[in-house]
Amino acid sequence: MTVANPPRDESFHGPGGPPTPGVRLDSTAHIMSSIGAELAGRLSLVALDGRRRPAPPALVLVAHGSRDPRALSTVRALMDRVRELRPRL
């Protein structure tokens, strides 16, 4: 603790450090719960042998603007069909 590094109230810090508005870690139970939730989320990214699990596949739908008013409904219909055929994509 110095003038350049004053003490801080860590009771308002969420997982990862930055303050989270409205969250008060005022007991050991709150702190342990917060740490447990953060750890569980991060451990789900690691396989039992220690290797990082591959990320699920992703598909990005990109469409340019159009003067045709039906264009948006066409793009949305395509997006809905892809979601129907590949719900995890």
JSON list of C-alpha atoms in Angstrom, two decimals:
[
{"chain": "A", "resi": 1, "resn": "MET", "atom": "CA", "xyz": [0.00, 0.00, 0.00]},
{"chain": "A", "resi": 2, "resn": "THR", "atom": "CA", "xyz": [1.44, 3.32, -1.11]},
{"chain": "A", "resi": 3, "resn": "VAL", "atom": "CA", "xyz": [0.12, 6.68, -2.24]},
{"chain": "A", "resi": 4, "resn": "ALA", "atom": "CA", "xyz": [0.30, 5.44, -5.83]},
{"chain": "A", "resi": 5, "resn": "ASN", "atom": "CA", "xyz": [-1.29, 2.12, -4.86]},
{"chain": "A", "resi": 6, "resn": "PRO", "atom": "CA", "xyz": [-3.95, 2.80, -2.20]},
{"chain": "A", "resi": 7, "resn": "PRO", "atom": "CA", "xyz": [-5.83, -0.03, -0.44]},
{"chain": "A", "resi": 8, "resn": "ARG", "atom": "CA", "xyz": [-8.93, -1.15, -2.24]},
{"chain": "A", "resi": 9, "resn": "ASP", "atom": "CA", "xyz": [-12.18, -2.61, -1.06]},
{"chain": "A", "resi": 10, "resn": "GLU", "atom": "CA", "xyz": [-12.20, -6.08, -2.60]},
{"chain": "A", "resi": 11, "resn": "SER", "atom": "CA", "xyz": [-15.61, -6.93, -1.18]},
{"chain": "A", "resi": 12, "resn": "PHE", "atom": "CA", "xyz": [-17.18, -5.60, -4.38]},
{"chain": "A", "resi": 13, "resn": "HIS", "atom": "CA", "xyz": [-14.95, -7.49, -6.80]},
{"chain": "A", "resi": 14, "resn": "GLY", "atom": "CA", "xyz": [-16.44, -10.22, -8.92]},
{"chain": "A", "resi": 15, "resn": "PRO", "atom": "CA", "xyz": [-14.56, -13.15, -10.49]},
{"chain": "A", "resi": 16, "resn": "GLY", "atom": "CA", "xyz": [-11.52, -11.95, -12.38]},
{"chain": "A", "resi": 17, "resn": "GLY", "atom": "CA", "xyz": [-11.03, -8.81, -10.33]},
{"chain": "A", "resi": 18, "resn": "PRO", "atom": "CA", "xyz": [-12.96, -5.81, -11.66]},
{"chain": "A", "resi": 19, "resn": "PRO", "atom": "CA", "xyz": [-15.73, -4.48, -9.47]},
{"chain": "A", "resi": 20, "resn": "THR", "atom": "CA", "xyz": [-19.19, -5.78, -10.30]},
{"chain": "A", "resi": 21, "resn": "PRO", "atom": "CA", "xyz": [-21.90, -3.22, -9.51]},
{"chain": "A", "resi": 22, "resn": "GLY", "atom": "CA", "xyz": [-24.39, -4.49, -6.97]},
{"chain": "A", "resi": 23, "resn": "VAL", "atom": "CA", "xyz": [-22.42, -7.64, -6.05]},
{"chain": "A", "resi": 24, "resn": "ARG", "atom": "CA", "xyz": [-21.10, -7.69, -2.52]},
{"chain": "A", "resi": 25, "resn": "LEU", "atom": "CA", "xyz": [-18.86, -10.53, -1.43]},
{"chain": "A", "resi": 26, "resn": "ASP", "atom": "CA", "xyz": [-19.50, -9.97, 2.26]},
{"chain": "A", "resi": 27, "resn": "SER", "atom": "CA", "xyz": [-19.01, -13.49, 3.52]},
{"chain": "A", "resi": 28, "resn": "THR", "atom": "CA", "xyz": [-16.77, -16.49, 3.02]},
{"chain": "A", "resi": 29, "resn": "ALA", "atom": "CA", "xyz": [-19.74, -18.33, 1.49]},
{"chain": "A", "resi": 30, "resn": "HIS", "atom": "CA", "xyz": [-20.22, -15.63, -1.15]},
{"chain": "A", "resi": 31, "resn": "ILE", "atom": "CA", "xyz": [-16.51, -15.60, -1.96]},
{"chain": "A", "resi": 32, "resn": "MET", "atom": "CA", "xyz": [-16.31, -19.41, -2.19]},
{"chain": "A", "resi": 33, "resn": "SER", "atom": "CA", "xyz": [-19.43, -19.54, -4.35]},
{"chain": "A", "resi": 34, "resn": "SER", "atom": "CA", "xyz": [-17.99, -16.93, -6.71]},
{"chain": "A", "resi": 35, "resn": "ILE", "atom": "CA", "xyz": [-14.65, -18.75, -6.95]},
{"chain": "A", "resi": 36, "resn": "GLY", "atom": "CA", "xyz": [-16.41, -22.09, -7.52]},
{"chain": "A", "resi": 37, "resn": "ALA", "atom": "CA", "xyz": [-18.55, -20.70, -10.33]},
{"chain": "A", "resi": 38, "resn": "GLU", "atom": "CA", "xyz": [-15.54, -19.14, -12.05]},
{"chain": "A", "resi": 39, "resn": "LEU", "atom": "CA", "xyz": [-13.49, -22.33, -11.70]},
{"chain": "A", "resi": 40, "resn": "ALA", "atom": "CA", "xyz": [-16.30, -24.54, -13.02]},
{"chain": "A", "resi": 41, "resn": "GLY", "atom": "CA", "xyz": [-16.67, -22.33, -16.08]},
{"chain": "A", "resi": 42, "resn": "ARG", "atom": "CA", "xyz": [-12.98, -22.46, -16.85]},
{"chain": "A", "resi": 43, "resn": "LEU", "atom": "CA", "xyz": [-12.60, -26.19, -16.17]},
{"chain": "A", "resi": 44, "resn": "SER", "atom": "CA", "xyz": [-15.32, -26.96, -18.69]},
{"chain": "A", "resi": 45, "resn": "LEU", "atom": "CA", "xyz": [-12.87, -25.75, -21.36]},
{"chain": "A", "resi": 46, "resn": "VAL", "atom": "CA", "xyz": [-10.25, -28.38, -20.43]},
{"chain": "A", "resi": 47, "resn": "ALA", "atom": "CA", "xyz": [-10.41, -32.13, -21.15]},
{"chain": "A", "resi": 48, "resn": "LEU", "atom": "CA", "xyz": [-9.49, -34.66, -18.45]},
{"chain": "A", "resi": 49, "resn": "ASP", "atom": "CA", "xyz": [-6.06, -35.19, -20.03]},
{"chain": "A", "resi": 50, "resn": "GLY", "atom": "CA", "xyz": [-5.29, -31.47, -19.67]},
{"chain": "A", "resi": 51, "resn": "ARG", "atom": "CA", "xyz": [-5.70, -30.51, -23.33]},
{"chain": "A", "resi": 52, "resn": "ARG", "atom": "CA", "xyz": [-7.97, -27.63, -24.22]},
{"chain": "A", "resi": 53, "resn": "ARG", "atom": "CA", "xyz": [-11.26, -28.79, -25.70]},
{"chain": "A", "resi": 54, "resn": "PRO", "atom": "CA", "xyz": [-11.97, -27.56, -29.22]},
{"chain": "A", "resi": 55, "resn": "ALA", "atom": "CA", "xyz": [-14.42, -24.72, -29.46]},
{"chain": "A", "resi": 56, "resn": "PRO", "atom": "CA", "xyz": [-17.81, -25.59, -30.93]},
{"chain": "A", "resi": 57, "resn": "PRO", "atom": "CA", "xyz": [-18.12, -24.76, -34.62]},
{"chain": "A", "resi": 58, "resn": "ALA", "atom": "CA", "xyz": [-19.43, -21.35, -35.55]},
{"chain": "A", "resi": 59, "resn": "LEU", "atom": "CA", "xyz": [-21.09, -19.94, -38.61]},
{"chain": "A", "resi": 60, "resn": "VAL", "atom": "CA", "xyz": [-21.35, -16.23, -39.29]},
{"chain": "A", "resi": 61, "resn": "LEU", "atom": "CA", "xyz": [-24.15, -15.06, -41.54]},
{"chain": "A", "resi": 62, "resn": "VAL", "atom": "CA", "xyz": [-23.31, -11.89, -43.44]},
{"chain": "A", "resi": 63, "resn": "ALA", "atom": "CA", "xyz": [-25.62, -10.09, -45.82]},
{"chain": "A", "resi": 64, "resn": "HIS", "atom": "CA", "xyz": [-25.20, -6.76, -47.58]},
{"chain": "A", "resi": 65, "resn": "GLY", "atom": "CA", "xyz": [-27.91, -4.17, -47.84]},
{"chain": "A", "resi": 66, "resn": "SER", "atom": "CA", "xyz": [-30.55, -4.30, -50.54]},
{"chain": "A", "resi": 67, "resn": "ARG", "atom": "CA", "xyz": [-33.19, -1.96, -51.89]},
{"chain": "A", "resi": 68, "resn": "ASP", "atom": "CA", "xyz": [-35.56, -4.91, -52.17]},
{"chain": "A", "resi": 69, "resn": "PRO", "atom": "CA", "xyz": [-37.77, -4.90, -49.05]},
{"chain": "A", "resi": 70, "resn": "ARG", "atom": "CA", "xyz": [-38.00, -8.72, -49.22]},
{"chain": "A", "resi": 71, "resn": "ALA", "atom": "CA", "xyz": [-34.25, -9.14, -48.72]},
{"chain": "A", "resi": 72, "resn": "LEU", "atom": "CA", "xyz": [-34.37, -9.08, -44.92]},
{"chain": "A", "resi": 73, "resn": "SER", "atom": "CA", "xyz": [-37.07, -11.75, -44.76]},
{"chain": "A", "resi": 74, "resn": "THR", "atom": "CA", "xyz": [-35.05, -13.91, -47.17]},
{"chain": "A", "resi": 75, "resn": "VAL", "atom": "CA", "xyz": [-31.92, -13.65, -44.99]},
{"chain": "A", "resi": 76, "resn": "ARG", "atom": "CA", "xyz": [-33.92, -14.39, -41.85]},
{"chain": "A", "resi": 77, "resn": "ALA", "atom": "CA", "xyz": [-35.52, -17.41, -43.52]},
{"chain": "A", "resi": 78, "resn": "LEU", "atom": "CA", "xyz": [-32.05, -18.69, -44.43]},
{"chain": "A", "resi": 79, "resn": "MET", "atom": "CA", "xyz": [-30.84, -18.13, -40.86]},
{"chain": "A", "resi": 80, "resn": "ASP", "atom": "CA", "xyz": [-33.88, -19.96, -39.44]},
{"chain": "A", "resi": 81, "resn": "ARG", "atom": "CA", "xyz": [-33.35, -22.90, -41.82]},
{"chain": "A", "resi": 82, "resn": "VAL", "atom": "CA", "xyz": [-29.67, -23.23, -40.87]},
{"chain": "A", "resi": 83, "resn": "ARG", "atom": "CA", "xyz": [-30.61, -23.14, -37.17]},
{"chain": "A", "resi": 84, "resn": "GLU", "atom": "CA", "xyz": [-33.22, -25.82, -37.80]},
{"chain": "A", "resi": 85, "resn": "LEU", "atom": "CA", "xyz": [-30.79, -28.10, -39.64]},
{"chain": "A", "resi": 86, "resn": "ARG", "atom": "CA", "xyz": [-27.78, -27.43, -37.38]},
{"chain": "A", "resi": 87, "resn": "PRO", "atom": "CA", "xyz": [-29.06, -26.40, -33.92]},
{"chain": "A", "resi": 88, "resn": "ARG", "atom": "CA", "xyz": [-25.55, -26.51, -32.35]},
{"chain": "A", "resi": 89, "resn": "LEU", "atom": "CA", "xyz": [-23.95, -24.40, -35.08]}
]
